[in-house]
Amino acid sequence: MFALVSTAGIHLREQEPYNVDGDNSWRLIPGNIQTEQLMVTHSHYDHQDADQDINCIFPLDRLRELAAEGIIGGVGDKHLGFMGYTQNFRDLYERVAPEMAKTISRSQADAVILTAGCPLCHRVAAAIAREIEMTGIPTVFITVAPDQTRQAGPPRAIAPLRFTLGNSLGALDSQIYNARFCSMLSVASKQEKSLEPSGSQSMLNMTAASGNQLTFKRPKK
């Protein structure tokens, strides 16, 4: 079961928006919601594409489609949103990230995919990924700010080339979303702890060569 965690300012339309000047609150996103119920509150990156299709940065529909095709085992019952433009890092490290990790560990998730919005969001996402991995759940961070991500040192990340802030899965084009996403997961599922920039063509080739279900095994405690 895959869960999504994003620091890109994702939340339900009915939930309280984030304070874009700095906010250390996070939002629980139920696994059974429709993506039309989601929105972005964030003023530190361009999320115009995500405003049209949230899957650009929070690929919940893509996960559901891959699960329906048998490429992944399923989609978890809980996902998390956060607005990663924060200056209160002590609170992030000591309270927020552990809270989020505990919530994921008590969900159905066997693995977590992370995305981020602005450059600072990428550093925050890496910190959350480390905390989640400490609970025994593997993570993969899809980063479009590889320099910041390398400095932050997440356990596992992939950096697709030519993708920009606000477009973790590339520009709007639903016909190739799944190929991109499946390729990213295929690459990430073979990684231990590394950051591998990959062009879309090489990732598509990996997808074509792989017919097995993609899994990230949760270590036994």
PDB file of C-alpha atoms in Angstrom:
ATOM      1  CA  MET A   1       0.000   0.000   0.000  1.00  0.00           C
ATOM      2  CA  PHE A   2       1.363   3.391  -1.008  1.00  0.00           C
ATOM      3  CA  ALA A   3       0.669   6.634   0.851  1.00  0.00           C
ATOM      4  CA  LEU A   4       1.365  10.185  -0.307  1.00  0.00           C
ATOM      5  CA  VAL A   5       2.984  12.880   1.817  1.00  0.00           C
ATOM      6  CA  SER A   6       3.461  16.325   0.309  1.00  0.00           C
ATOM      7  CA  THR A   7       4.936  19.588   1.585  1.00  0.00           C
ATOM      8  CA  ALA A   8       3.446  21.469  -1.386  1.00  0.00           C
ATOM      9  CA  GLY A   9       0.509  22.987   0.523  1.00  0.00           C
ATOM     10  CA  ILE A  10      -2.093  20.325  -0.321  1.00  0.00           C
ATOM     11  CA  HIS A  11      -5.319  20.207   1.690  1.00  0.00           C
ATOM     12  CA  LEU A  12      -9.033  19.519   1.368  1.00  0.00           C
ATOM     13  CA  ARG A  13     -11.085  22.507   0.252  1.00  0.00           C
ATOM     14  CA  GLU A  14     -13.124  22.212   3.442  1.00  0.00           C
ATOM     15  CA  GLN A  15     -10.027  22.304   5.671  1.00  0.00           C
ATOM     16  CA  GLU A  16      -8.468  25.481   7.041  1.00  0.00           C
ATOM     17  CA  PRO A  17      -5.927  26.911   4.556  1.00  0.00           C
ATOM     18  CA  TYR A  18      -2.286  27.145   5.565  1.00  0.00           C
ATOM     19  CA  ASN A  19      -0.703  30.415   6.638  1.00  0.00           C
ATOM     20  CA  VAL A  20       1.542  31.048   3.635  1.00  0.00           C
ATOM     21  CA  ASP A  21       3.959  33.140   5.727  1.00  0.00           C
ATOM     22  CA  GLY A  22       4.809  30.069   7.814  1.00  0.00           C
ATOM     23  CA  ASP A  23       2.719  27.218   9.156  1.00  0.00           C
ATOM     24  CA  ASN A  24       3.673  24.056  11.025  1.00  0.00           C
ATOM     25  CA  SER A  25       0.229  22.476  10.974  1.00  0.00           C
ATOM     26  CA  TRP A  26      -0.432  19.469   8.766  1.00  0.00           C
ATOM     27  CA  ARG A  27      -3.582  18.072   7.187  1.00  0.00           C
ATOM     28  CA  LEU A  28      -4.901  14.509   7.157  1.00  0.00           C
ATOM     29  CA  ILE A  29      -6.201  13.548   3.715  1.00  0.00           C
ATOM     30  CA  PRO A  30      -8.467  10.461   3.719  1.00  0.00           C
ATOM     31  CA  GLY A  31      -7.684   7.806   1.149  1.00  0.00           C
ATOM     32  CA  ASN A  32     -11.205   7.729  -0.261  1.00  0.00           C
ATOM     33  CA  ILE A  33     -11.548  11.387  -1.264  1.00  0.00           C
ATOM     34  CA  GLN A  34     -11.915  12.621  -4.838  1.00  0.00           C
ATOM     35  CA  THR A  35      -8.985  14.685  -6.096  1.00  0.00           C
ATOM     36  CA  GLU A  36     -11.410  17.485  -7.023  1.00  0.00           C
ATOM     37  CA  GLN A  37     -11.796  18.004  -3.269  1.00  0.00           C
ATOM     38  CA  LEU A  38      -8.121  18.980  -2.972  1.00  0.00           C
ATOM     39  CA  MET A  39      -6.463  22.353  -3.453  1.00  0.00           C
ATOM     40  CA  VAL A  40      -3.140  24.106  -2.901  1.00  0.00           C
ATOM     41  CA  THR A  41      -2.483  26.985  -0.511  1.00  0.00           C
ATOM     42  CA  HIS A  42       1.085  28.145  -1.060  1.00  0.00           C
ATOM     43  CA  SER A  43       2.554  31.393  -2.389  1.00  0.00           C
ATOM     44  CA  HIS A  44       6.198  30.383  -2.829  1.00  0.00           C
ATOM     45  CA  TYR A  45       6.041  28.364  -6.059  1.00  0.00           C
ATOM     46  CA  ASP A  46       3.925  28.328  -9.223  1.00  0.00           C
ATOM     47  CA  HIS A  47       1.083  25.838  -8.797  1.00  0.00           C
ATOM     48  CA  GLN A  48      -1.062  26.849 -11.781  1.00  0.00           C
ATOM     49  CA  ASP A  49      -0.920  23.354 -13.276  1.00  0.00           C
ATOM     50  CA  ALA A  50      -1.748  21.742  -9.936  1.00  0.00           C
ATOM     51  CA  ASP A  51      -4.732  24.080  -9.643  1.00  0.00           C
ATOM     52  CA  GLN A  52      -6.034  22.449 -12.833  1.00  0.00           C
ATOM     53  CA  ASP A  53      -4.960  18.911 -11.928  1.00  0.00           C
ATOM     54  CA  ILE A  54      -3.681  18.188  -8.428  1.00  0.00           C
ATOM     55  CA  ASN A  55      -2.002  15.026  -9.743  1.00  0.00           C
ATOM     56  CA  CYS A  56       0.840  17.201 -11.056  1.00  0.00           C
ATOM     57  CA  ILE A  57       2.136  17.329  -7.515  1.00  0.00           C
ATOM     58  CA  PHE A  58      -0.087  14.958  -5.514  1.00  0.00           C
ATOM     59  CA  PRO A  59      -0.541  11.937  -7.807  1.00  0.00           C
ATOM     60  CA  LEU A  60      -3.385  10.205  -5.991  1.00  0.00           C
ATOM     61  CA  ASP A  61      -5.328   9.332  -9.143  1.00  0.00           C
ATOM     62  CA  ARG A  62      -2.146   7.997 -10.710  1.00  0.00           C
ATOM     63  CA  LEU A  63      -1.604   5.666  -7.758  1.00  0.00           C
ATOM     64  CA  ARG A  64      -5.178   4.454  -8.003  1.00  0.00           C
ATOM     65  CA  GLU A  65      -4.774   3.737 -11.707  1.00  0.00           C
ATOM     66  CA  LEU A  66      -1.528   1.837 -11.152  1.00  0.00           C
ATOM     67  CA  ALA A  67      -3.216  -0.184  -8.406  1.00  0.00           C
ATOM     68  CA  ALA A  68      -6.115  -1.004 -10.742  1.00  0.00           C
ATOM     69  CA  GLU A  69      -3.608  -2.199 -13.350  1.00  0.00           C
ATOM     70  CA  GLY A  70      -1.861  -4.404 -10.786  1.00  0.00           C
ATOM     71  CA  ILE A  71       1.407  -2.473 -11.047  1.00  0.00           C
ATOM     72  CA  ILE A  72       1.322  -1.587  -7.347  1.00  0.00           C
ATOM     73  CA  GLY A  73      -0.415  -3.441  -4.542  1.00  0.00           C
ATOM     74  CA  GLY A  74      -2.808  -0.690  -3.493  1.00  0.00           C
ATOM     75  CA  VAL A  75      -3.316   2.811  -2.115  1.00  0.00           C
ATOM     76  CA  GLY A  76      -3.294   3.581   1.601  1.00  0.00           C
ATOM     77  CA  ASP A  77      -6.149   4.927   3.689  1.00  0.00           C
ATOM     78  CA  LYS A  78      -4.315   8.042   4.909  1.00  0.00           C
ATOM     79  CA  HIS A  79      -2.249  10.705   3.156  1.00  0.00           C
ATOM     80  CA  LEU A  80      -0.717  13.874   4.577  1.00  0.00           C
ATOM     81  CA  GLY A  81      -0.416  17.480   3.437  1.00  0.00           C
ATOM     82  CA  PHE A  82       1.923  20.157   4.772  1.00  0.00           C
ATOM     83  CA  MET A  83       2.985  23.639   3.673  1.00  0.00           C
ATOM     84  CA  GLY A  84       6.754  23.435   3.782  1.00  0.00           C
ATOM     85  CA  TYR A  85       7.558  27.145   3.873  1.00  0.00           C
ATOM     86  CA  THR A  86       8.451  27.226   7.556  1.00  0.00           C
ATOM     87  CA  GLN A  87      11.047  28.983   9.682  1.00  0.00           C
ATOM     88  CA  ASN A  88      10.372  27.001  12.855  1.00  0.00           C
ATOM     89  CA  PHE A  89      12.685  24.082  12.203  1.00  0.00           C
ATOM     90  CA  ARG A  90      13.038  23.061  15.822  1.00  0.00           C
ATOM     91  CA  ASP A  91       9.283  22.454  16.015  1.00  0.00           C
ATOM     92  CA  LEU A  92       9.417  20.667  12.655  1.00  0.00           C
ATOM     93  CA  TYR A  93      12.117  18.258  13.818  1.00  0.00           C
ATOM     94  CA  GLU A  94      10.894  17.721  17.380  1.00  0.00           C
ATOM     95  CA  ARG A  95       7.104  17.657  16.940  1.00  0.00           C
ATOM     96  CA  VAL A  96       5.743  17.903  13.395  1.00  0.00           C
ATOM     97  CA  ALA A  97       7.797  15.281  11.556  1.00  0.00           C
ATOM     98  CA  PRO A  98       7.436  12.692  14.369  1.00  0.00           C
ATOM     99  CA  GLU A  99       3.658  13.301  14.474  1.00  0.00           C
ATOM    100  CA  MET A 100       3.351  12.821  10.729  1.00  0.00           C
ATOM    101  CA  ALA A 101       5.522   9.703  10.820  1.00  0.00           C
ATOM    102  CA  LYS A 102       3.442   8.211  13.634  1.00  0.00           C
ATOM    103  CA  THR A 103       0.233   8.845  11.669  1.00  0.00           C
ATOM    104  CA  ILE A 104       1.649   7.070   8.620  1.00  0.00           C
ATOM    105  CA  SER A 105       2.942   4.165  10.725  1.00  0.00           C
ATOM    106  CA  ARG A 106      -0.589   3.634  12.062  1.00  0.00           C
ATOM    107  CA  SER A 107      -2.090   3.599   8.569  1.00  0.00           C
ATOM    108  CA  GLN A 108      -2.191   0.881   5.906  1.00  0.00           C
ATOM    109  CA  ALA A 109       0.945   2.232   4.234  1.00  0.00           C
ATOM    110  CA  ASP A 110       3.827  -0.085   3.360  1.00  0.00           C
ATOM    111  CA  ALA A 111       5.646   2.683   1.467  1.00  0.00           C
ATOM    112  CA  VAL A 112       5.428   6.454   1.085  1.00  0.00           C
ATOM    113  CA  ILE A 113       5.909   8.754  -1.890  1.00  0.00           C
ATOM    114  CA  LEU A 114       6.820  12.353  -1.075  1.00  0.00           C
ATOM    115  CA  THR A 115       6.548  15.494  -3.198  1.00  0.00           C
ATOM    116  CA  ALA A 116       7.353  19.127  -2.474  1.00  0.00           C
ATOM    117  CA  GLY A 117       6.634  22.635  -3.721  1.00  0.00           C
ATOM    118  CA  CYS A 118       9.218  25.383  -3.198  1.00  0.00           C
ATOM    119  CA  PRO A 119      12.952  24.822  -2.601  1.00  0.00           C
ATOM    120  CA  LEU A 120      12.477  25.094   1.168  1.00  0.00           C
ATOM    121  CA  CYS A 121       9.630  22.570   0.934  1.00  0.00           C
ATOM    122  CA  HIS A 122      12.140  20.112  -0.514  1.00  0.00           C
ATOM    123  CA  ARG A 123      14.381  20.386   2.534  1.00  0.00           C
ATOM    124  CA  VAL A 124      11.379  19.923   4.809  1.00  0.00           C
ATOM    125  CA  ALA A 125      10.183  16.879   2.837  1.00  0.00           C
ATOM    126  CA  ALA A 126      13.589  15.257   3.274  1.00  0.00           C
ATOM    127  CA  ALA A 127      13.345  15.693   7.051  1.00  0.00           C
ATOM    128  CA  ILE A 128       9.878  14.125   7.092  1.00  0.00           C
ATOM    129  CA  ALA A 129      11.087  11.245   4.912  1.00  0.00           C
ATOM    130  CA  ARG A 130      13.878  10.479   7.380  1.00  0.00           C
ATOM    131  CA  GLU A 131      11.420  10.430  10.272  1.00  0.00           C
ATOM    132  CA  ILE A 132       9.035   8.101   8.418  1.00  0.00           C
ATOM    133  CA  GLU A 133      11.871   5.708   7.600  1.00  0.00           C
ATOM    134  CA  MET A 134      12.741   5.552  11.294  1.00  0.00           C
ATOM    135  CA  THR A 135       9.366   3.842  11.808  1.00  0.00           C
ATOM    136  CA  GLY A 136      10.405   1.123   9.353  1.00  0.00           C
ATOM    137  CA  ILE A 137       8.435   2.370   6.341  1.00  0.00           C
ATOM    138  CA  PRO A 138      10.452   2.961   3.137  1.00  0.00           C
ATOM    139  CA  THR A 139      10.051   6.269   1.322  1.00  0.00           C
ATOM    140  CA  VAL A 140      10.865   7.703  -2.072  1.00  0.00           C
ATOM    141  CA  PHE A 141      11.023  11.451  -2.598  1.00  0.00           C
ATOM    142  CA  ILE A 142      10.280  12.713  -6.127  1.00  0.00           C
ATOM    143  CA  THR A 143      12.344  15.898  -6.188  1.00  0.00           C
ATOM    144  CA  VAL A 144      12.551  18.684  -8.747  1.00  0.00           C
ATOM    145  CA  ALA A 145      15.137  20.574  -6.669  1.00  0.00           C
ATOM    146  CA  PRO A 146      17.986  18.034  -6.569  1.00  0.00           C
ATOM    147  CA  ASP A 147      20.625  20.405  -5.178  1.00  0.00           C
ATOM    148  CA  GLN A 148      18.533  21.210  -2.114  1.00  0.00           C
ATOM    149  CA  THR A 149      17.570  17.558  -1.797  1.00  0.00           C
ATOM    150  CA  ARG A 150      21.179  16.361  -1.844  1.00  0.00           C
ATOM    151  CA  GLN A 151      22.027  18.826   0.907  1.00  0.00           C
ATOM    152  CA  ALA A 152      19.046  17.706   2.988  1.00  0.00           C
ATOM    153  CA  GLY A 153      19.903  14.011   2.582  1.00  0.00           C
ATOM    154  CA  PRO A 154      16.635  12.057   2.338  1.00  0.00           C
ATOM    155  CA  PRO A 155      16.936   8.258   2.588  1.00  0.00           C
ATOM    156  CA  ARG A 156      15.852   7.729  -1.027  1.00  0.00           C
ATOM    157  CA  ALA A 157      15.034  10.139  -3.853  1.00  0.00           C
ATOM    158  CA  ILE A 158      14.679  10.391  -7.598  1.00  0.00           C
ATOM    159  CA  ALA A 159      15.155  13.556  -9.651  1.00  0.00           C
ATOM    160  CA  PRO A 160      13.487  13.441 -13.087  1.00  0.00           C
ATOM    161  CA  LEU A 161      15.253  15.829 -15.458  1.00  0.00           C
ATOM    162  CA  ARG A 162      13.556  18.969 -16.813  1.00  0.00           C
ATOM    163  CA  PHE A 163      10.638  18.816 -14.392  1.00  0.00           C
ATOM    164  CA  THR A 164      10.015  22.114 -12.582  1.00  0.00           C
ATOM    165  CA  LEU A 165       8.721  23.339  -9.230  1.00  0.00           C
ATOM    166  CA  GLY A 166       5.018  22.606  -9.059  1.00  0.00           C
ATOM    167  CA  ASN A 167       5.260  19.759 -11.566  1.00  0.00           C
ATOM    168  CA  SER A 168       6.720  16.739  -9.802  1.00  0.00           C
ATOM    169  CA  LEU A 169       5.255  14.515 -12.525  1.00  0.00           C
ATOM    170  CA  GLY A 170       5.987  16.929 -15.355  1.00  0.00           C
ATOM    171  CA  ALA A 171       3.688  19.286 -17.239  1.00  0.00           C
ATOM    172  CA  LEU A 172       0.016  18.511 -17.775  1.00  0.00           C
ATOM    173  CA  ASP A 173      -0.368  15.528 -20.087  1.00  0.00           C
ATOM    174  CA  SER A 174      -2.529  12.742 -18.708  1.00  0.00           C
ATOM    175  CA  GLN A 175      -1.631  10.324 -21.511  1.00  0.00           C
ATOM    176  CA  ILE A 176       1.954   9.968 -20.317  1.00  0.00           C
ATOM    177  CA  TYR A 177       1.463  10.520 -16.579  1.00  0.00           C
ATOM    178  CA  ASN A 178       1.310   6.823 -15.766  1.00  0.00           C
ATOM    179  CA  ALA A 179       4.353   5.950 -17.859  1.00  0.00           C
ATOM    180  CA  ARG A 180       6.376   8.644 -16.096  1.00  0.00           C
ATOM    181  CA  PHE A 181       5.155   7.719 -12.664  1.00  0.00           C
ATOM    182  CA  CYS A 182       5.575   3.982 -13.113  1.00  0.00           C
ATOM    183  CA  SER A 183       9.090   4.613 -14.410  1.00  0.00           C
ATOM    184  CA  MET A 184       9.994   6.721 -11.390  1.00  0.00           C
ATOM    185  CA  LEU A 185       8.751   4.027  -9.034  1.00  0.00           C
ATOM    186  CA  SER A 186      10.577   1.354 -11.009  1.00  0.00           C
ATOM    187  CA  VAL A 187      13.847   3.240 -10.592  1.00  0.00           C
ATOM    188  CA  ALA A 188      13.211   4.050  -6.939  1.00  0.00           C
ATOM    189  CA  SER A 189      12.226   0.508  -5.974  1.00  0.00           C
ATOM    190  CA  LYS A 190      15.727  -0.646  -6.973  1.00  0.00           C
ATOM    191  CA  GLN A 191      17.496   2.000  -4.889  1.00  0.00           C
ATOM    192  CA  GLU A 192      18.896   1.712  -1.426  1.00  0.00           C
ATOM    193  CA  LYS A 193      20.036   5.227  -0.556  1.00  0.00           C
ATOM    194  CA  SER A 194      20.878   7.341  -3.564  1.00  0.00           C
ATOM    195  CA  LEU A 195      19.747  10.257  -5.687  1.00  0.00           C
ATOM    196  CA  GLU A 196      19.548   9.339  -9.346  1.00  0.00           C
ATOM    197  CA  PRO A 197      18.671  12.025 -11.902  1.00  0.00           C
ATOM    198  CA  SER A 198      16.967  10.359 -14.864  1.00  0.00           C
ATOM    199  CA  GLY A 199      15.608  11.634 -18.164  1.00  0.00           C
ATOM    200  CA  SER A 200      12.076  10.719 -19.161  1.00  0.00           C
ATOM    201  CA  GLN A 201      13.253   8.633 -22.104  1.00  0.00           C
ATOM    202  CA  SER A 202      15.464   6.366 -20.012  1.00  0.00           C
ATOM    203  CA  MET A 203      12.672   5.991 -17.464  1.00  0.00           C
ATOM    204  CA  LEU A 204      10.185   5.038 -20.150  1.00  0.00           C
ATOM    205  CA  ASN A 205      12.604   2.378 -21.355  1.00  0.00           C
ATOM    206  CA  MET A 206      12.812   0.960 -17.839  1.00  0.00           C
ATOM    207  CA  THR A 207       9.035   0.806 -17.652  1.00  0.00           C
ATOM    208  CA  ALA A 208       8.746  -1.047 -20.942  1.00  0.00           C
ATOM    209  CA  ALA A 209      11.206  -3.645 -19.707  1.00  0.00           C
ATOM    210  CA  SER A 210       9.462  -4.226 -16.384  1.00  0.00           C
ATOM    211  CA  GLY A 211       6.357  -6.368 -16.054  1.00  0.00           C
ATOM    212  CA  ASN A 212       6.526  -7.078 -12.331  1.00  0.00           C
ATOM    213  CA  GLN A 213       4.519  -5.444  -9.591  1.00  0.00           C
ATOM    214  CA  LEU A 214       6.468  -2.612  -7.985  1.00  0.00           C
ATOM    215  CA  THR A 215       6.904  -2.996  -4.240  1.00  0.00           C
ATOM    216  CA  PHE A 216       8.817  -1.372  -1.407  1.00  0.00           C
ATOM    217  CA  LYS A 217       9.065  -3.954   1.343  1.00  0.00           C
ATOM    218  CA  ARG A 218       8.359  -2.798   4.863  1.00  0.00           C
ATOM    219  CA  PRO A 219      11.000  -4.287   7.170  1.00  0.00           C
ATOM    220  CA  LYS A 220       9.789  -6.708   9.820  1.00  0.00           C
ATOM    221  CA  LYS A 221      10.153  -5.408  13.343  1.00  0.00           C
TER     222      LYS A 221
END
